[in-house]
Amino acid sequence: MKKIILLLVLVSFSGCQYFDKSVPTKDELLKRELESINWSEVDEFPSVADCDSIEDISIRRQCFFDFLAQSIQQKLDIDTLSVLYPELDTMAVRVTVFPDSSIQFEPQFPKDSVRYDVKKIDSILHSRLLDFPKINPAIKRGIPVKTQFVLPVILSIE
C-alpha cells in the first residue's frame, strides 16, 4: 500500500512539469499557421467542366491550359487581328481568374512596343471573349482564390 501511495506521489510531482509550459495565444498560433502556408501555390488549379473529371492533377492542369488556349484562339480567329496585324502570329495574354469565377484577359506586349496599338488589341480581346465559358476558380485551403498567369496564344497557323 505504501508503494502505491509513493508511486502516486512521484507521478503527481513529475506530472507538474507539463503545467509549467505556456500555452500559445491565438495570435501566435495564427502567425505560425500563416507562416507555414505556401502562398505562391494553390491546392487545386482553376478548372473547366471538361477537365473536372480527370483525377491526375498535372493532366487536369494541362487540360485546363489547352482548353483555355484553344478557346481564346477560336474566338480570336475571326480575322480581325490577322487583318490589322498580319505579322502577329502569337500573343501573350495575361489571364486572371477571380474567386467569383469572373475572368479578365489582358494582352501582354513589351513596354516599349509601338508596333501594335495595345488599346485596340485589348478592345478586340475583350469584345471577342465576352461570353467565355465558365471557369471554376483555384482553391487554397478550401477557399476560392484569385489566380493569374500568362498564356501564349497562337493567332495564325501557316
PDB file of C-alpha atoms in Angstrom:
ATOM      1  CA  MET A   1       0.000   0.000   0.000  1.00  0.00           C
ATOM      2  CA  LYS A   2       2.881   2.349   0.864  1.00  0.00           C
ATOM      3  CA  LYS A   3       4.465   1.602  -2.532  1.00  0.00           C
ATOM      4  CA  ILE A   4       1.274   2.586  -4.361  1.00  0.00           C
ATOM      5  CA  ILE A   5       0.960   5.877  -2.438  1.00  0.00           C
ATOM      6  CA  LEU A   6       4.648   6.667  -3.017  1.00  0.00           C
ATOM      7  CA  LEU A   7       4.223   5.896  -6.707  1.00  0.00           C
ATOM      8  CA  LEU A   8       1.167   8.178  -6.934  1.00  0.00           C
ATOM      9  CA  VAL A   9       3.061  10.991  -5.183  1.00  0.00           C
ATOM     10  CA  LEU A  10       6.003  10.616  -7.599  1.00  0.00           C
ATOM     11  CA  VAL A  11       3.718  10.577 -10.615  1.00  0.00           C
ATOM     12  CA  SER A  12       1.868  13.681  -9.449  1.00  0.00           C
ATOM     13  CA  PHE A  13       5.116  15.591  -8.787  1.00  0.00           C
ATOM     14  CA  SER A  14       6.701  14.629 -12.087  1.00  0.00           C
ATOM     15  CA  GLY A  15       3.469  15.430 -13.942  1.00  0.00           C
ATOM     16  CA  CYS A  16       3.555  19.066 -12.812  1.00  0.00           C
ATOM     17  CA  GLN A  17       6.224  19.922 -15.385  1.00  0.00           C
ATOM     18  CA  TYR A  18       3.534  19.843 -18.060  1.00  0.00           C
ATOM     19  CA  PHE A  19       1.718  22.719 -16.423  1.00  0.00           C
ATOM     20  CA  ASP A  20       4.783  24.972 -16.429  1.00  0.00           C
ATOM     21  CA  LYS A  21       4.769  25.314 -20.237  1.00  0.00           C
ATOM     22  CA  SER A  22       2.992  28.383 -21.535  1.00  0.00           C
ATOM     23  CA  VAL A  23       0.068  27.919 -23.875  1.00  0.00           C
ATOM     24  CA  PRO A  24       0.480  29.856 -27.142  1.00  0.00           C
ATOM     25  CA  THR A  25      -2.002  32.669 -27.679  1.00  0.00           C
ATOM     26  CA  LYS A  26      -4.439  32.620 -30.556  1.00  0.00           C
ATOM     27  CA  ASP A  27      -2.366  35.325 -32.320  1.00  0.00           C
ATOM     28  CA  GLU A  28       0.815  33.224 -32.011  1.00  0.00           C
ATOM     29  CA  LEU A  29      -1.000  30.167 -33.387  1.00  0.00           C
ATOM     30  CA  LEU A  30      -2.382  32.220 -36.283  1.00  0.00           C
ATOM     31  CA  LYS A  31       1.060  33.652 -37.029  1.00  0.00           C
ATOM     32  CA  ARG A  32       2.626  30.161 -37.083  1.00  0.00           C
ATOM     33  CA  GLU A  33      -0.118  28.856 -39.349  1.00  0.00           C
ATOM     34  CA  LEU A  34       0.182  31.778 -41.785  1.00  0.00           C
ATOM     35  CA  GLU A  35       3.962  31.329 -41.957  1.00  0.00           C
ATOM     36  CA  SER A  36       3.549  27.641 -42.775  1.00  0.00           C
ATOM     37  CA  ILE A  37       1.300  28.302 -45.795  1.00  0.00           C
ATOM     38  CA  ASN A  38       2.936  28.472 -49.231  1.00  0.00           C
ATOM     39  CA  TRP A  39       1.070  31.429 -50.728  1.00  0.00           C
ATOM     40  CA  SER A  40       2.595  31.017 -54.193  1.00  0.00           C
ATOM     41  CA  GLU A  41       0.873  27.664 -54.818  1.00  0.00           C
ATOM     42  CA  VAL A  42      -2.760  26.616 -54.831  1.00  0.00           C
ATOM     43  CA  ASP A  43      -4.223  23.310 -53.681  1.00  0.00           C
ATOM     44  CA  GLU A  44      -6.383  22.999 -56.808  1.00  0.00           C
ATOM     45  CA  PHE A  45      -5.767  24.834 -60.066  1.00  0.00           C
ATOM     46  CA  PRO A  46      -8.628  26.581 -61.885  1.00  0.00           C
ATOM     47  CA  SER A  47     -10.637  24.194 -63.982  1.00  0.00           C
ATOM     48  CA  VAL A  48     -13.431  23.870 -66.508  1.00  0.00           C
ATOM     49  CA  ALA A  49     -16.222  21.296 -66.629  1.00  0.00           C
ATOM     50  CA  ASP A  50     -14.481  19.345 -69.433  1.00  0.00           C
ATOM     51  CA  CYS A  51     -11.410  18.756 -67.219  1.00  0.00           C
ATOM     52  CA  ASP A  52     -13.032  18.277 -63.788  1.00  0.00           C
ATOM     53  CA  SER A  53     -13.359  14.504 -64.112  1.00  0.00           C
ATOM     54  CA  ILE A  54      -9.600  13.989 -64.632  1.00  0.00           C
ATOM     55  CA  GLU A  55      -8.015  12.608 -61.457  1.00  0.00           C
ATOM     56  CA  ASP A  56      -4.311  13.264 -62.188  1.00  0.00           C
ATOM     57  CA  ILE A  57      -3.516  16.843 -61.110  1.00  0.00           C
ATOM     58  CA  SER A  58      -0.878  17.565 -63.756  1.00  0.00           C
ATOM     59  CA  ILE A  59      -3.044  16.184 -66.580  1.00  0.00           C
ATOM     60  CA  ARG A  60      -6.055  18.189 -65.309  1.00  0.00           C
ATOM     61  CA  ARG A  61      -3.928  21.350 -65.227  1.00  0.00           C
ATOM     62  CA  GLN A  62      -2.674  20.723 -68.777  1.00  0.00           C
ATOM     63  CA  CYS A  63      -6.259  20.061 -69.897  1.00  0.00           C
ATOM     64  CA  PHE A  64      -7.274  23.430 -68.432  1.00  0.00           C
ATOM     65  CA  PHE A  65      -4.444  25.309 -70.190  1.00  0.00           C
ATOM     66  CA  ASP A  66      -5.141  23.536 -73.506  1.00  0.00           C
ATOM     67  CA  PHE A  67      -8.859  24.335 -73.216  1.00  0.00           C
ATOM     68  CA  LEU A  68      -8.111  27.965 -72.386  1.00  0.00           C
ATOM     69  CA  ALA A  69      -5.646  28.441 -75.269  1.00  0.00           C
ATOM     70  CA  GLN A  70      -7.915  26.714 -77.798  1.00  0.00           C
ATOM     71  CA  SER A  71     -10.969  28.697 -76.695  1.00  0.00           C
ATOM     72  CA  ILE A  72      -9.132  32.019 -76.947  1.00  0.00           C
ATOM     73  CA  GLN A  73      -7.686  31.042 -80.343  1.00  0.00           C
ATOM     74  CA  GLN A  74     -11.124  30.078 -81.694  1.00  0.00           C
ATOM     75  CA  LYS A  75     -12.707  33.307 -80.508  1.00  0.00           C
ATOM     76  CA  LEU A  76      -9.896  35.463 -81.916  1.00  0.00           C
ATOM     77  CA  ASP A  77      -9.771  33.521 -85.190  1.00  0.00           C
ATOM     78  CA  ILE A  78     -12.481  35.710 -86.693  1.00  0.00           C
ATOM     79  CA  ASP A  79      -9.800  37.524 -88.720  1.00  0.00           C
ATOM     80  CA  THR A  80      -9.933  40.972 -87.047  1.00  0.00           C
ATOM     81  CA  LEU A  81      -6.451  40.739 -85.546  1.00  0.00           C
ATOM     82  CA  SER A  82      -4.998  38.944 -88.559  1.00  0.00           C
ATOM     83  CA  VAL A  83      -6.262  41.731 -90.860  1.00  0.00           C
ATOM     84  CA  LEU A  84      -4.933  44.517 -88.637  1.00  0.00           C
ATOM     85  CA  TYR A  85      -1.660  42.792 -87.790  1.00  0.00           C
ATOM     86  CA  PRO A  86      -0.867  40.038 -90.307  1.00  0.00           C
ATOM     87  CA  GLU A  87       2.643  39.616 -88.864  1.00  0.00           C
ATOM     88  CA  LEU A  88       1.263  38.927 -85.354  1.00  0.00           C
ATOM     89  CA  ASP A  89       1.201  35.134 -85.114  1.00  0.00           C
ATOM     90  CA  THR A  90       1.400  34.651 -81.321  1.00  0.00           C
ATOM     91  CA  MET A  91       0.284  36.867 -78.484  1.00  0.00           C
ATOM     92  CA  ALA A  92       0.801  36.550 -74.749  1.00  0.00           C
ATOM     93  CA  VAL A  93      -2.414  37.001 -72.779  1.00  0.00           C
ATOM     94  CA  ARG A  94      -2.490  37.548 -69.019  1.00  0.00           C
ATOM     95  CA  VAL A  95      -5.476  35.619 -67.688  1.00  0.00           C
ATOM     96  CA  THR A  96      -6.845  36.430 -64.243  1.00  0.00           C
ATOM     97  CA  VAL A  97      -9.426  34.099 -62.704  1.00  0.00           C
ATOM     98  CA  PHE A  98     -11.183  35.672 -59.725  1.00  0.00           C
ATOM     99  CA  PRO A  99     -12.756  33.782 -56.785  1.00  0.00           C
ATOM    100  CA  ASP A 100     -16.255  34.548 -58.120  1.00  0.00           C
ATOM    101  CA  SER A 101     -15.350  32.781 -61.439  1.00  0.00           C
ATOM    102  CA  SER A 102     -15.115  36.046 -63.369  1.00  0.00           C
ATOM    103  CA  ILE A 103     -12.240  36.281 -65.840  1.00  0.00           C
ATOM    104  CA  GLN A 104     -10.060  39.126 -67.074  1.00  0.00           C
ATOM    105  CA  PHE A 105      -7.903  38.993 -70.208  1.00  0.00           C
ATOM    106  CA  GLU A 106      -5.053  41.426 -70.930  1.00  0.00           C
ATOM    107  CA  PRO A 107      -2.727  41.358 -73.950  1.00  0.00           C
ATOM    108  CA  GLN A 108       0.947  41.447 -72.964  1.00  0.00           C
ATOM    109  CA  PHE A 109       3.480  43.282 -75.096  1.00  0.00           C
ATOM    110  CA  PRO A 110       6.886  44.760 -74.267  1.00  0.00           C
ATOM    111  CA  LYS A 111       6.579  48.138 -72.512  1.00  0.00           C
ATOM    112  CA  ASP A 112       8.289  49.971 -75.365  1.00  0.00           C
ATOM    113  CA  SER A 113       6.185  48.312 -78.057  1.00  0.00           C
ATOM    114  CA  VAL A 114       4.967  50.917 -80.555  1.00  0.00           C
ATOM    115  CA  ARG A 115       4.456  48.329 -83.249  1.00  0.00           C
ATOM    116  CA  TYR A 116       0.949  47.443 -82.067  1.00  0.00           C
ATOM    117  CA  ASP A 117      -1.969  49.507 -80.870  1.00  0.00           C
ATOM    118  CA  VAL A 118      -2.306  47.817 -77.495  1.00  0.00           C
ATOM    119  CA  LYS A 119      -5.581  49.602 -76.686  1.00  0.00           C
ATOM    120  CA  LYS A 120      -7.156  48.418 -79.931  1.00  0.00           C
ATOM    121  CA  ILE A 121      -5.952  44.843 -79.379  1.00  0.00           C
ATOM    122  CA  ASP A 122      -7.222  44.986 -75.783  1.00  0.00           C
ATOM    123  CA  SER A 123     -10.615  46.181 -77.028  1.00  0.00           C
ATOM    124  CA  ILE A 124     -10.796  43.364 -79.600  1.00  0.00           C
ATOM    125  CA  LEU A 125      -9.761  40.840 -76.960  1.00  0.00           C
ATOM    126  CA  HIS A 126     -12.476  41.989 -74.555  1.00  0.00           C
ATOM    127  CA  SER A 127     -15.228  42.044 -77.185  1.00  0.00           C
ATOM    128  CA  ARG A 128     -14.370  38.567 -78.523  1.00  0.00           C
ATOM    129  CA  LEU A 129     -14.019  36.974 -75.095  1.00  0.00           C
ATOM    130  CA  LEU A 130     -17.191  38.371 -73.502  1.00  0.00           C
ATOM    131  CA  ASP A 131     -19.100  35.072 -73.479  1.00  0.00           C
ATOM    132  CA  PHE A 132     -16.162  32.932 -72.380  1.00  0.00           C
ATOM    133  CA  PRO A 133     -17.071  29.528 -70.862  1.00  0.00           C
ATOM    134  CA  LYS A 134     -17.319  29.331 -67.066  1.00  0.00           C
ATOM    135  CA  ILE A 135     -14.054  28.676 -65.253  1.00  0.00           C
ATOM    136  CA  ASN A 136     -14.036  27.330 -61.714  1.00  0.00           C
ATOM    137  CA  PRO A 137     -11.547  29.312 -59.590  1.00  0.00           C
ATOM    138  CA  ALA A 138      -8.447  27.898 -57.946  1.00  0.00           C
ATOM    139  CA  ILE A 139      -8.782  26.576 -54.403  1.00  0.00           C
ATOM    140  CA  LYS A 140      -6.437  27.240 -51.483  1.00  0.00           C
ATOM    141  CA  ARG A 141      -7.302  25.522 -48.191  1.00  0.00           C
ATOM    142  CA  GLY A 142     -10.919  25.066 -49.289  1.00  0.00           C
ATOM    143  CA  ILE A 143     -11.404  28.719 -50.295  1.00  0.00           C
ATOM    144  CA  PRO A 144     -11.694  30.040 -53.884  1.00  0.00           C
ATOM    145  CA  VAL A 145      -8.750  32.349 -54.643  1.00  0.00           C
ATOM    146  CA  LYS A 146      -7.579  34.663 -57.422  1.00  0.00           C
ATOM    147  CA  THR A 147      -5.001  33.248 -59.832  1.00  0.00           C
ATOM    148  CA  GLN A 148      -3.113  34.899 -62.633  1.00  0.00           C
ATOM    149  CA  PHE A 149      -0.927  33.517 -65.395  1.00  0.00           C
ATOM    150  CA  VAL A 150       0.353  34.433 -68.847  1.00  0.00           C
ATOM    151  CA  LEU A 151      -0.706  32.182 -71.670  1.00  0.00           C
ATOM    152  CA  PRO A 152       0.799  32.191 -75.191  1.00  0.00           C
ATOM    153  CA  VAL A 153      -1.994  32.196 -77.778  1.00  0.00           C
ATOM    154  CA  ILE A 154      -1.278  31.249 -81.376  1.00  0.00           C
ATOM    155  CA  LEU A 155      -3.281  33.552 -83.645  1.00  0.00           C
ATOM    156  CA  SER A 156      -2.396  32.205 -87.068  1.00  0.00           C
ATOM    157  CA  ILE A 157      -1.007  28.911 -88.247  1.00  0.00           C
ATOM    158  CA  GLU A 158       0.617  28.939 -91.669  1.00  0.00           C
TER     159      GLU A 158
END
